[in-house]
mmCIF file of C-alpha atoms in Angstrom:
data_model
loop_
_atom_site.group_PDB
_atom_site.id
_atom_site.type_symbol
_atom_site.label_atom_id
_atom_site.label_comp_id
_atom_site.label_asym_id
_atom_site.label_seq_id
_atom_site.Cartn_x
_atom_site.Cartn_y
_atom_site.Cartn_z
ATOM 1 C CA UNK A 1 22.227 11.785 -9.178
ATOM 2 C CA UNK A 2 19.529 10.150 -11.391
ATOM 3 C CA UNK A 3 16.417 11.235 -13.092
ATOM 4 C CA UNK A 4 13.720 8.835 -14.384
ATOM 5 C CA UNK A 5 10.424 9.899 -15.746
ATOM 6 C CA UNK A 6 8.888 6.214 -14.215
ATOM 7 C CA UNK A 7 10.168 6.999 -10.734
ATOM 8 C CA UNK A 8 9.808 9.834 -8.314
ATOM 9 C CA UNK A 9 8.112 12.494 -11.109
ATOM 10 C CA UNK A 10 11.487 13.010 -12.581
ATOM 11 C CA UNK A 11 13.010 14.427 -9.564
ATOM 12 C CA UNK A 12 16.518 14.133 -9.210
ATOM 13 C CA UNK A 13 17.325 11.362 -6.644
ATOM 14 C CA UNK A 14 21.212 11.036 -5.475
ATOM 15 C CA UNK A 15 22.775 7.283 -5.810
ATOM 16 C CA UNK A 16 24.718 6.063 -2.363
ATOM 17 C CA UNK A 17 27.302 3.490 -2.831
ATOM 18 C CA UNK A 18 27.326 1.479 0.247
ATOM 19 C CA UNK A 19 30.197 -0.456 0.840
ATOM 20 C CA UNK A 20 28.283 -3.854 2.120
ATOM 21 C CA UNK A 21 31.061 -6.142 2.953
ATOM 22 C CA UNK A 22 29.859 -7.129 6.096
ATOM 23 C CA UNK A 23 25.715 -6.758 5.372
ATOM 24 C CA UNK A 24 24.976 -9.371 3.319
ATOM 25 C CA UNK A 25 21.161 -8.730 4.220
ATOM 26 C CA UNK A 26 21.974 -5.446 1.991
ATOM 27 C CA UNK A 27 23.588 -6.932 -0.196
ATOM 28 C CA UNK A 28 20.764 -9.434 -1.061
ATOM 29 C CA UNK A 29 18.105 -6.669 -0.671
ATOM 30 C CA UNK A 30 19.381 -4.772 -3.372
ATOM 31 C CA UNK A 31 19.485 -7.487 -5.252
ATOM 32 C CA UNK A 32 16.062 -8.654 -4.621
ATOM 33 C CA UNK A 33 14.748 -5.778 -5.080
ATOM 34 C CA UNK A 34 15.229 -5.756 -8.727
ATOM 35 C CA UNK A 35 12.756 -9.034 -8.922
ATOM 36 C CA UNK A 36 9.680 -7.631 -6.410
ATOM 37 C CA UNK A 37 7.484 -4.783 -7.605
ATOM 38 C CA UNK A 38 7.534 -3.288 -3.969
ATOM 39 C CA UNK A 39 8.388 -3.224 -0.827
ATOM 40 C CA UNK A 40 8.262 -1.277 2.871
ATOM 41 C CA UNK A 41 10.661 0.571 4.357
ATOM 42 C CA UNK A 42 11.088 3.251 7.794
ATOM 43 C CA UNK A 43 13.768 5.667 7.581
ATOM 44 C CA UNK A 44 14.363 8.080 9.943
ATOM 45 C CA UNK A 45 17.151 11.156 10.276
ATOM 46 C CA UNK A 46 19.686 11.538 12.993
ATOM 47 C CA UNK A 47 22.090 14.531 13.394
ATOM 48 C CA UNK A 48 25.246 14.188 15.522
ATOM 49 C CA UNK A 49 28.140 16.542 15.354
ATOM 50 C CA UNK A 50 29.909 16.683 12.061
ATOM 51 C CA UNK A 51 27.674 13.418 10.892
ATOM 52 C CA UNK A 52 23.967 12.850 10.130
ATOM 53 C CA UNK A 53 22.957 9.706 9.952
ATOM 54 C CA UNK A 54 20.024 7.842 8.012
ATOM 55 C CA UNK A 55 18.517 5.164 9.955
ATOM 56 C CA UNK A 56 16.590 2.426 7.590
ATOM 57 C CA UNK A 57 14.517 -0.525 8.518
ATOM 58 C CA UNK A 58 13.750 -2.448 5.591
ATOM 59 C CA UNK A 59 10.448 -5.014 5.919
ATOM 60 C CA UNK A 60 10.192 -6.471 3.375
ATOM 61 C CA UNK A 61 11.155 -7.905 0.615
ATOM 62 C CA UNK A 62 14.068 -8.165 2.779
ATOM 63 C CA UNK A 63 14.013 -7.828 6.118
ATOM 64 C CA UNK A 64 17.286 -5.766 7.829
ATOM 65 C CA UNK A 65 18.553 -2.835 9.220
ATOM 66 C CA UNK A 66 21.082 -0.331 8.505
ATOM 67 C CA UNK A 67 22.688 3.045 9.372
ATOM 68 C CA UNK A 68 23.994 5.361 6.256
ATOM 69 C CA UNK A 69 26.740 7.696 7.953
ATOM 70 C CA UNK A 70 26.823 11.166 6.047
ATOM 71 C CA UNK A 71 30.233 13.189 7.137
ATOM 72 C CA UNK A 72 29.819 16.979 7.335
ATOM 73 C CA UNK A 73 30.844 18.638 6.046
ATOM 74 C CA UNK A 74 31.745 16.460 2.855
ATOM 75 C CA UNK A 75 28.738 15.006 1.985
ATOM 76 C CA UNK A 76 26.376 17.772 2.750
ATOM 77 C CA UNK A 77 25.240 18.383 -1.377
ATOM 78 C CA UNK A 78 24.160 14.813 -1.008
ATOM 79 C CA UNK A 79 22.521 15.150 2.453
ATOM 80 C CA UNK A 80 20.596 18.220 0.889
ATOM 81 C CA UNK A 81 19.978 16.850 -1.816
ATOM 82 C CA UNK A 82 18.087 13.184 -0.680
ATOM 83 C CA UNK A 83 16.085 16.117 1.316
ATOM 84 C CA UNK A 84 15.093 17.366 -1.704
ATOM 85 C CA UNK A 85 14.018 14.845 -3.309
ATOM 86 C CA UNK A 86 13.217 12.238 -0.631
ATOM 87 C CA UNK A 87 14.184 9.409 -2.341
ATOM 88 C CA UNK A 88 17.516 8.031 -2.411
ATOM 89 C CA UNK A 89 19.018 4.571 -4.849
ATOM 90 C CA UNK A 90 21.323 2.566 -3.101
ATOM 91 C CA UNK A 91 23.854 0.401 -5.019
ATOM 92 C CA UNK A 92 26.242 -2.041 -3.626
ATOM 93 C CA UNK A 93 29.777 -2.053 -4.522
ATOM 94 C CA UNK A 94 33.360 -1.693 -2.921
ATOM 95 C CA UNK A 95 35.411 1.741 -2.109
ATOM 96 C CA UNK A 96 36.425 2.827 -5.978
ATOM 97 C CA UNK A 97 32.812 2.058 -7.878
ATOM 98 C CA UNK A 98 31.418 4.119 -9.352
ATOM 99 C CA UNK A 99 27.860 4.672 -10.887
ATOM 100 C CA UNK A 100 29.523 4.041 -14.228
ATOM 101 C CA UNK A 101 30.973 0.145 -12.891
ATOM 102 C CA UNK A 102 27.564 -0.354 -10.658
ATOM 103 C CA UNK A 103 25.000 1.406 -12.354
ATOM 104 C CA UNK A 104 23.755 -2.260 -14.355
ATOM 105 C CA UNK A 105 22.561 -3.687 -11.140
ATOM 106 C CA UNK A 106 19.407 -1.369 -10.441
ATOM 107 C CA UNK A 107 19.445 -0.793 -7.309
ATOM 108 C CA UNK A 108 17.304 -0.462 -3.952
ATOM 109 C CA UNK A 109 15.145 3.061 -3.881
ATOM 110 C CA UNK A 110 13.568 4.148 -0.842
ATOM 111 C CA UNK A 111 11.958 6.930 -0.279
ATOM 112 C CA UNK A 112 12.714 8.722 3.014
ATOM 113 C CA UNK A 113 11.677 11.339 5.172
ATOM 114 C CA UNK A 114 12.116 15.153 3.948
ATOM 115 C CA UNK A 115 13.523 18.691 5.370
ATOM 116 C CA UNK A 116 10.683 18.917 7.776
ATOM 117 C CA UNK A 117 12.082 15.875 9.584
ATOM 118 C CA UNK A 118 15.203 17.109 9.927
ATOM 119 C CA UNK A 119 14.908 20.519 11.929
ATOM 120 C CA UNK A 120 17.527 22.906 12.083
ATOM 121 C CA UNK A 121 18.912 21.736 8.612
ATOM 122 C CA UNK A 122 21.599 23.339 7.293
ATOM 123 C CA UNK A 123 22.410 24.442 10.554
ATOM 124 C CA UNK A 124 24.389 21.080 11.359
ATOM 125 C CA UNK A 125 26.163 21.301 7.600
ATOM 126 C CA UNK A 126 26.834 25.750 8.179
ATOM 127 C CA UNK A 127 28.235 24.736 11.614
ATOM 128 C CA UNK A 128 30.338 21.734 10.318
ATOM 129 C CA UNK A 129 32.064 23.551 7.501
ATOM 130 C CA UNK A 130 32.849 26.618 9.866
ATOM 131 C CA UNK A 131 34.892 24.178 12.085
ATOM 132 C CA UNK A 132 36.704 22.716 9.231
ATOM 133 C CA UNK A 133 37.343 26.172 7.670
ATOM 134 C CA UNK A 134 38.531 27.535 11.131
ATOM 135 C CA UNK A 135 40.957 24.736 11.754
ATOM 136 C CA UNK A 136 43.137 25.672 8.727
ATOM 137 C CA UNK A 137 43.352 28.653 10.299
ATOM 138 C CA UNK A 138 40.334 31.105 8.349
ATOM 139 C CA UNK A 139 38.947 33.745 10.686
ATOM 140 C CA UNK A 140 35.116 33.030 12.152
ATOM 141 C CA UNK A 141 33.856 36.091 9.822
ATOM 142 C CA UNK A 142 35.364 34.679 7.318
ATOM 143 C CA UNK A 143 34.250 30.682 7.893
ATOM 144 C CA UNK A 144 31.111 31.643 8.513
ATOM 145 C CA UNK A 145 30.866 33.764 4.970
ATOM 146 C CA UNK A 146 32.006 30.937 3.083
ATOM 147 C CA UNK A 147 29.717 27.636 5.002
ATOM 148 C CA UNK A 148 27.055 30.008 3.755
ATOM 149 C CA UNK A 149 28.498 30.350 -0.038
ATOM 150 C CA UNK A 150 28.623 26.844 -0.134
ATOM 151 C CA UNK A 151 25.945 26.316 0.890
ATOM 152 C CA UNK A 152 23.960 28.372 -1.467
ATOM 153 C CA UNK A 153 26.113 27.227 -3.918
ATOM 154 C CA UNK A 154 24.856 23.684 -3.917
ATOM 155 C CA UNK A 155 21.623 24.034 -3.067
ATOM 156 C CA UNK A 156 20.691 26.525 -5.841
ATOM 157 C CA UNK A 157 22.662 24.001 -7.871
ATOM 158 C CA UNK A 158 20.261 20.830 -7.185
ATOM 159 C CA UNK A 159 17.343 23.865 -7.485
ATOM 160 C CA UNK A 160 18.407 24.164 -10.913
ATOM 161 C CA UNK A 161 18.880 20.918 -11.876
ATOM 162 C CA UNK A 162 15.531 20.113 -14.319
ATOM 163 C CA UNK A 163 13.900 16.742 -13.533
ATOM 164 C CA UNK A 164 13.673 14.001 -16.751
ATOM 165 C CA UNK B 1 -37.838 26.238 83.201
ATOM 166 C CA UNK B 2 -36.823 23.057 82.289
ATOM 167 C CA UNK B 3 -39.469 21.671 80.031
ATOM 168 C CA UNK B 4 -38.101 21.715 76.480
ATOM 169 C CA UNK B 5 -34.400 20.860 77.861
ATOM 170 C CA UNK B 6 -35.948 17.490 79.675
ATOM 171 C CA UNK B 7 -38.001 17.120 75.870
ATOM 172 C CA UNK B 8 -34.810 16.816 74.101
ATOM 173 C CA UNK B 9 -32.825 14.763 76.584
ATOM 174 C CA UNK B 10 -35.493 11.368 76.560
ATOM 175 C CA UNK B 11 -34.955 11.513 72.222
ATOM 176 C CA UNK B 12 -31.347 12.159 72.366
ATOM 177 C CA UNK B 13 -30.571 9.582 74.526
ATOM 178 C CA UNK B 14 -32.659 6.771 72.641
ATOM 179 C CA UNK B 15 -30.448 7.966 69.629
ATOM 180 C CA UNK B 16 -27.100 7.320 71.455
ATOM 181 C CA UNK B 17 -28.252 4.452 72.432
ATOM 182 C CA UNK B 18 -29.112 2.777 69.318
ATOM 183 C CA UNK B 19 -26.644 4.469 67.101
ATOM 184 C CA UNK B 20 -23.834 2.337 67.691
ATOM 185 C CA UNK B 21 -26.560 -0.702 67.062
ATOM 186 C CA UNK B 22 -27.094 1.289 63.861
ATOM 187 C CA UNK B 23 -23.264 1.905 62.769
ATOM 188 C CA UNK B 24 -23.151 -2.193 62.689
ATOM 189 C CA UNK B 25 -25.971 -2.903 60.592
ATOM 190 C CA UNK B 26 -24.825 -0.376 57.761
ATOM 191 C CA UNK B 27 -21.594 -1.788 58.183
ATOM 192 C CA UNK B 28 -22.350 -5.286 57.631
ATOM 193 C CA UNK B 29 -24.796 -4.292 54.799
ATOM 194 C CA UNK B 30 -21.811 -2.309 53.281
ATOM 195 C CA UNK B 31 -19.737 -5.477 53.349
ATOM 196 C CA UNK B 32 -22.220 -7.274 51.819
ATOM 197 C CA UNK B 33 -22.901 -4.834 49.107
ATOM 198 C CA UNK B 34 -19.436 -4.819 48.451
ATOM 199 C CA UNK B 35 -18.421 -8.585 48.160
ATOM 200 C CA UNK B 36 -22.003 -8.854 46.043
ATOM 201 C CA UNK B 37 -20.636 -5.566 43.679
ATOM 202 C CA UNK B 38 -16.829 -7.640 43.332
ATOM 203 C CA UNK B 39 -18.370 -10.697 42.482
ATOM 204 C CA UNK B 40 -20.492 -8.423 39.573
ATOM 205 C CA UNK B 41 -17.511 -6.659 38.841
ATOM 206 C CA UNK B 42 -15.754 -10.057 38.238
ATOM 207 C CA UNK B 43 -18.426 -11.329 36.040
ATOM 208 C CA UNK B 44 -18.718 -8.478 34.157
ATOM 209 C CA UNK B 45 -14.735 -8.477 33.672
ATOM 210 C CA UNK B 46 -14.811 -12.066 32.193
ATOM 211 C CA UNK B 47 -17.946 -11.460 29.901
ATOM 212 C CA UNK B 48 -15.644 -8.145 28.729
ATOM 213 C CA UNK B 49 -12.468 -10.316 28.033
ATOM 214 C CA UNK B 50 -14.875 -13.345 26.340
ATOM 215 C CA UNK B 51 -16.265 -10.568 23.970
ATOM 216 C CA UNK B 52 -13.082 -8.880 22.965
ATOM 217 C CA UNK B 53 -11.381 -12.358 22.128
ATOM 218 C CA UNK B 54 -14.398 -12.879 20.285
ATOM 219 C CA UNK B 55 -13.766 -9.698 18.626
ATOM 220 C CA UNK B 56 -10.332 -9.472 18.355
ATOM 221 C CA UNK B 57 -9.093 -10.554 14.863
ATOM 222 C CA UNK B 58 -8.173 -13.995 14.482
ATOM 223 C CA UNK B 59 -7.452 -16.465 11.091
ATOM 224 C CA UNK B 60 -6.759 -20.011 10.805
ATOM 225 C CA UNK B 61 -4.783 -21.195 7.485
ATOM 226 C CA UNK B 62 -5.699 -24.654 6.706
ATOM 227 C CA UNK B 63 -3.218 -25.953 3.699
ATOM 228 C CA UNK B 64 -5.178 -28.108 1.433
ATOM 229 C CA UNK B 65 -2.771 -28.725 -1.339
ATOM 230 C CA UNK B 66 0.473 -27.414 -2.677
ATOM 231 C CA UNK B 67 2.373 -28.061 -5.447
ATOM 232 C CA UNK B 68 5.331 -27.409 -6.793
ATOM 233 C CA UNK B 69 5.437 -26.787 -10.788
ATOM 234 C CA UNK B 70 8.547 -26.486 -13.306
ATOM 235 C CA UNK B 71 9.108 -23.100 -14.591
ATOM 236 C CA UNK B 72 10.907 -23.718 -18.017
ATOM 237 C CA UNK B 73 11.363 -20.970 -20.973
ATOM 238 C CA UNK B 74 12.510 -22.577 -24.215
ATOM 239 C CA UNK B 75 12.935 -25.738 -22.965
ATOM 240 C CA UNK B 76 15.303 -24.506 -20.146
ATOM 241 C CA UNK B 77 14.300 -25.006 -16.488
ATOM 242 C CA UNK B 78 14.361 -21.501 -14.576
ATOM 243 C CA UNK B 79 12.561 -22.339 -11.454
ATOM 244 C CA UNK B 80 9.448 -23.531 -10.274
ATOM 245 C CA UNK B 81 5.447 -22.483 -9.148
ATOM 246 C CA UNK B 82 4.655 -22.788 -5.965
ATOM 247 C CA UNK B 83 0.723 -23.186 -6.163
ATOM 248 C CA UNK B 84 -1.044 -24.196 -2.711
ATOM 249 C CA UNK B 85 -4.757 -24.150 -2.017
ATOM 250 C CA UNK B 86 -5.791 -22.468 1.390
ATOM 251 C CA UNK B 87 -8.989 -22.408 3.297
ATOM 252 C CA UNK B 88 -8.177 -19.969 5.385
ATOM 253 C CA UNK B 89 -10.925 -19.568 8.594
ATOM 254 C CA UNK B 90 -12.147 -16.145 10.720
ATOM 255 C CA UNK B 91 -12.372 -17.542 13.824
ATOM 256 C CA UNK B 92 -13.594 -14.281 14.996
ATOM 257 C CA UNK B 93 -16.887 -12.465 14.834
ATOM 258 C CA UNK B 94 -15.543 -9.365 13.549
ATOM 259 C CA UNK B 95 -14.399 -8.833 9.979
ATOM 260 C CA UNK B 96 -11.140 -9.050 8.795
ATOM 261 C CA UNK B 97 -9.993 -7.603 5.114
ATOM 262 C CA UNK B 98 -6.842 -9.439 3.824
ATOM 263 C CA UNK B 99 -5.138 -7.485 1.565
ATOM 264 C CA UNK B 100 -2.178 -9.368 0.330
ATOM 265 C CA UNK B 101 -0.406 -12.485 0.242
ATOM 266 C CA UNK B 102 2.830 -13.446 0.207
ATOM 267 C CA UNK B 103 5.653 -16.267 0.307
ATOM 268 C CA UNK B 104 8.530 -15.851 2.551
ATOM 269 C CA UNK B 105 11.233 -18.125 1.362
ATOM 270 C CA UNK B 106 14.573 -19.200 3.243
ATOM 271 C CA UNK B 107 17.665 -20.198 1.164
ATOM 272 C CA UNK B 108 21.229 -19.968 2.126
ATOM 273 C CA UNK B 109 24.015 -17.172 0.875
ATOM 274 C CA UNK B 110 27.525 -16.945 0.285
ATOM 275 C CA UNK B 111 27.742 -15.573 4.030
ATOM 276 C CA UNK B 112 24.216 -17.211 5.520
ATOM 277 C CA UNK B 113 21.226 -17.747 5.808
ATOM 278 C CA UNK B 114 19.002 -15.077 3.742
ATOM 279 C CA UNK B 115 15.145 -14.417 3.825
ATOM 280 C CA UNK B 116 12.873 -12.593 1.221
ATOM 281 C CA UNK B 117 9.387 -12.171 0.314
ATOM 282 C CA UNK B 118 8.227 -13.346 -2.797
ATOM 283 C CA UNK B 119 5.020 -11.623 -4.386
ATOM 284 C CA UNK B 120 1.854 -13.408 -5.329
ATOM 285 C CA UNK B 121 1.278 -14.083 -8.670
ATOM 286 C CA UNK B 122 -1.541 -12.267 -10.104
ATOM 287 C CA UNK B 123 -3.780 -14.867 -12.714
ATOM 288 C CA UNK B 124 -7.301 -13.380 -12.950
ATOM 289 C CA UNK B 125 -8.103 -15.674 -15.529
ATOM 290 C CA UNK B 126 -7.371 -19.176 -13.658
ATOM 291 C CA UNK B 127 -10.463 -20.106 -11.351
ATOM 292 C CA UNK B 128 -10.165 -20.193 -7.536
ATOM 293 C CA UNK B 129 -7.545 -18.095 -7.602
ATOM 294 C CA UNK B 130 -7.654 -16.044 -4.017
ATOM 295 C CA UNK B 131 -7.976 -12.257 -5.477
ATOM 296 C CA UNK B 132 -7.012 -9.451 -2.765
ATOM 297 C CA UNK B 133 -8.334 -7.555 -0.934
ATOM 298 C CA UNK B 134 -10.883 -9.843 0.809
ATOM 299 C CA UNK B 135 -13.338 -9.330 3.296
ATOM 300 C CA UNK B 136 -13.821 -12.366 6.117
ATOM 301 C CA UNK B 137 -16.940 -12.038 7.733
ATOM 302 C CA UNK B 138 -17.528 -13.206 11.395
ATOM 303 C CA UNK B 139 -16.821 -16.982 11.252
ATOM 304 C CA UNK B 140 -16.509 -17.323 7.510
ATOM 305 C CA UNK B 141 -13.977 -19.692 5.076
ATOM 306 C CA UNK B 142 -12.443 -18.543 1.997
ATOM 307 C CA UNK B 143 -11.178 -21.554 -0.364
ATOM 308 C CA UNK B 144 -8.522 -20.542 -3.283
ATOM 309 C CA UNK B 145 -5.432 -20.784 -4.948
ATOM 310 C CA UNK B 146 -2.523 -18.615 -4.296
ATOM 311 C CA UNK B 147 0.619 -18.866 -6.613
ATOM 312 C CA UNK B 148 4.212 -17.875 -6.719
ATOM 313 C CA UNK B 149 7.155 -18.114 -9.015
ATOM 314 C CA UNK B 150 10.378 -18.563 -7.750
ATOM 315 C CA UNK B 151 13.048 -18.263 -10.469
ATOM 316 C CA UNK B 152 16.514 -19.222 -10.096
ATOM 317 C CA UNK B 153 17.327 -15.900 -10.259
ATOM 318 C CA UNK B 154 15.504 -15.015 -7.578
ATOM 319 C CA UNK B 155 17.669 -17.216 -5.157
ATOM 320 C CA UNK B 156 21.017 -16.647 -7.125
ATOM 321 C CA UNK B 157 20.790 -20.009 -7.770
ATOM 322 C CA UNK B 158 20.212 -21.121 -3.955
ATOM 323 C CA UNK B 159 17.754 -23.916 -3.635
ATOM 324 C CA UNK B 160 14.745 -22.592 -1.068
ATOM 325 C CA UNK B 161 15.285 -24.366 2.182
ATOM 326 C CA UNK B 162 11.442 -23.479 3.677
ATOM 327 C CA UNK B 163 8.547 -21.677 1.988
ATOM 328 C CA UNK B 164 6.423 -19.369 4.580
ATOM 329 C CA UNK B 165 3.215 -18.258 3.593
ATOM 330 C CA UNK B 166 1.991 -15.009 5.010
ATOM 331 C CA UNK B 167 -1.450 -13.773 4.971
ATOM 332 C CA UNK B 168 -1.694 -9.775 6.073
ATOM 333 C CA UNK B 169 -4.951 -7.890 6.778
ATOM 334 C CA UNK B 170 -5.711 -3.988 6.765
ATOM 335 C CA UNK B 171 -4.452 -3.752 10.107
ATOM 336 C CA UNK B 172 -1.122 -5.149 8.760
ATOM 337 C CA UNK B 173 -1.330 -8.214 11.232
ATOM 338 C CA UNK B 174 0.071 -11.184 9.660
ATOM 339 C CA UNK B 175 -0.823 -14.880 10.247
ATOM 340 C CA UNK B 176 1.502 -17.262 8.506
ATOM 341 C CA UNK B 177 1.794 -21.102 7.627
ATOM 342 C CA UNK B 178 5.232 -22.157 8.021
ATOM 343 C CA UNK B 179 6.979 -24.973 6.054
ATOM 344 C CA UNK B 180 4.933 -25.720 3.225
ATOM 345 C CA UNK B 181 5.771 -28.836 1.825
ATOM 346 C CA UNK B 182 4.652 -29.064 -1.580
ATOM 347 C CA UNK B 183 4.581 -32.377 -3.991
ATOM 348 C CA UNK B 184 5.578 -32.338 -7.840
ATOM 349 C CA UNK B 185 2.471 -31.498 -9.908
#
């Protein structure tokens, strides 16, 4: 997650490293983006079971398409929290970076739809971590108490976080 | 008595005899009415479609001049300008407002062929420079400059295979002038 004062009114926005081995077109539109002042973008939400999905359609400066792929119930403090602040930076890099070895190049920010695009949210993350919890064996009661822990957990968390 | 029945029957049968007679005549006027109404209907449909392509948005980019300047910074080449002169042409009678400009540019990368917009280059202070947005009246030119820096860093060192210029209005429709071939200054 990153704060800047210049960019979003402080909020905390989360970072995505996108492996872009095989899109180039991302690849070059992060790294345009640095040297344009603005651009437009369409992003849209999609929820599937166990993954939600963040369509975007960059036009310009670049012009390409892409799908991020958010597993539930693993990534669901970052799905909550590009809700929260509708923005989200994405860096290029290879699986291992981190925002320590990538965090020189900038990056691409878009700004992207919020929670009232996404109905039912956290319903899809609640429903996501029960299944995981109840295949190593924890009783429904029991998975169900702790997908809504967790949940809490990190969303009063991101609620708490201040913004720069 | 049979005096009003015998009345009736000399009027009713002059009517059944001439109604038939009757039936054709408003027939053949109705076919005539209606061949007269499709021809209307047909002129009336091409006058519509002549006014809305009158009306319907429409810009022609004439490229008077472009050239193609040497960006250096101490000395040390880091690109180029690309400065072309437009007169760009509503060849509608409705207004159009242009609100940007911009150059697409085509250069190769490590795995193909990339695309990217580069942003106009904003110089209030050199004359004839195009300033957005612009209104186009019905049937009016504009004449100006437009310029845009392309640094090597821009194209990761890639030498731009086509310059695009792209001209979008409030409606975000887009005419463009492909290929710009532009001279040394």
């Amino acid at each position: 997650m990153i704060s800047e004062v210049r960019a979003g009114a402080g909020r905390p926005e989360p970072i995505l490293i996108v492996d872009s081995a095989h899109l180039p077109q991302v690849k070059e539109a992060v790294r345009v983006a640095e040297h344009e002042p603005d651009g437009d973008v369409t992003a849209a939400w999609g929820v599937t079971k166990r993954t939600v999905m963040l369509h975007v359609i960059l036009d310009r400066p670049v012009q390409t398409e892409f799908w991020i792929r958010f597993s539930l119930p693993k990534h669901g403090a970052t799905v909550q929290a590009a809700l929260n602040a509708r923005v989200v930076r994405i860096l290029v890099g290879k699986p291992g970076d981190t925002v320590r070895s990538t965090m020189s190049e900038g990056g691409l920010r878009i700004e992207i739809p919020g929670a009232d695009y996404m109905p039912h949210w956290p319903a899809p993350f609640l429903t996501a971590f029960m299944e995981h919890r109840r295949e190593a064996g924890v009783s429904t009661m029991q998975a169900r108490r702790e997908a809504d822990n967790a949940y809490r957990t990190f969303a009063e968390t991101l609620d708490s976080i201040p913004r720069a | 008595m049979n005096t009003p029945v015998r009345a009736l029957e000399e009027p009713l049968a002059t009517v059944v005899q001439i109604a038939p007679l009757l039936s054709v005549v408003v027939a053949v006027v109705a076919v005539l009415v209606a061949f007269g109404s499709r021809r209307t209907a047909k002129k009336s449909y091409e006058l519509a479609k002549h006014v809305q392509e009158n009306t319907n948005p429409n810009l022609s980019i004439h490229l008077v001049k472009a050239r193609r300047i040497p960006l250096e910074v101490s000395g040390v080449s880091v690109g180029y300008t690309l400065r072309v002169q437009v007169q760009v042409t509503n060849l509608s009678t409705a207004s159009i407002w242009l609100r940007r400009a911009a150059l697409w540019i085509d250069y190769p990368l490590a795995d193909g062929p990339g695309r990217s917009e580069v942003s106009m280059r904003i110089v209030p202070e050199e004359a004839d420079t195009l300033a957005f947005p612009v209104e186009l009246k019905g049937h009016q030119v504009l004449d100006g400059w437009l310029a845009f820096d392309i640094t090597k860093t821009r194209t990761n060192g890639a030498a731009v295979d086509r310059h695009t210029l792209s001209l979008i209005d409030t409606h975000n429709t887009q005419w463009q002038y492909d290929d710009i071939r532009a001279g040394a200054a």
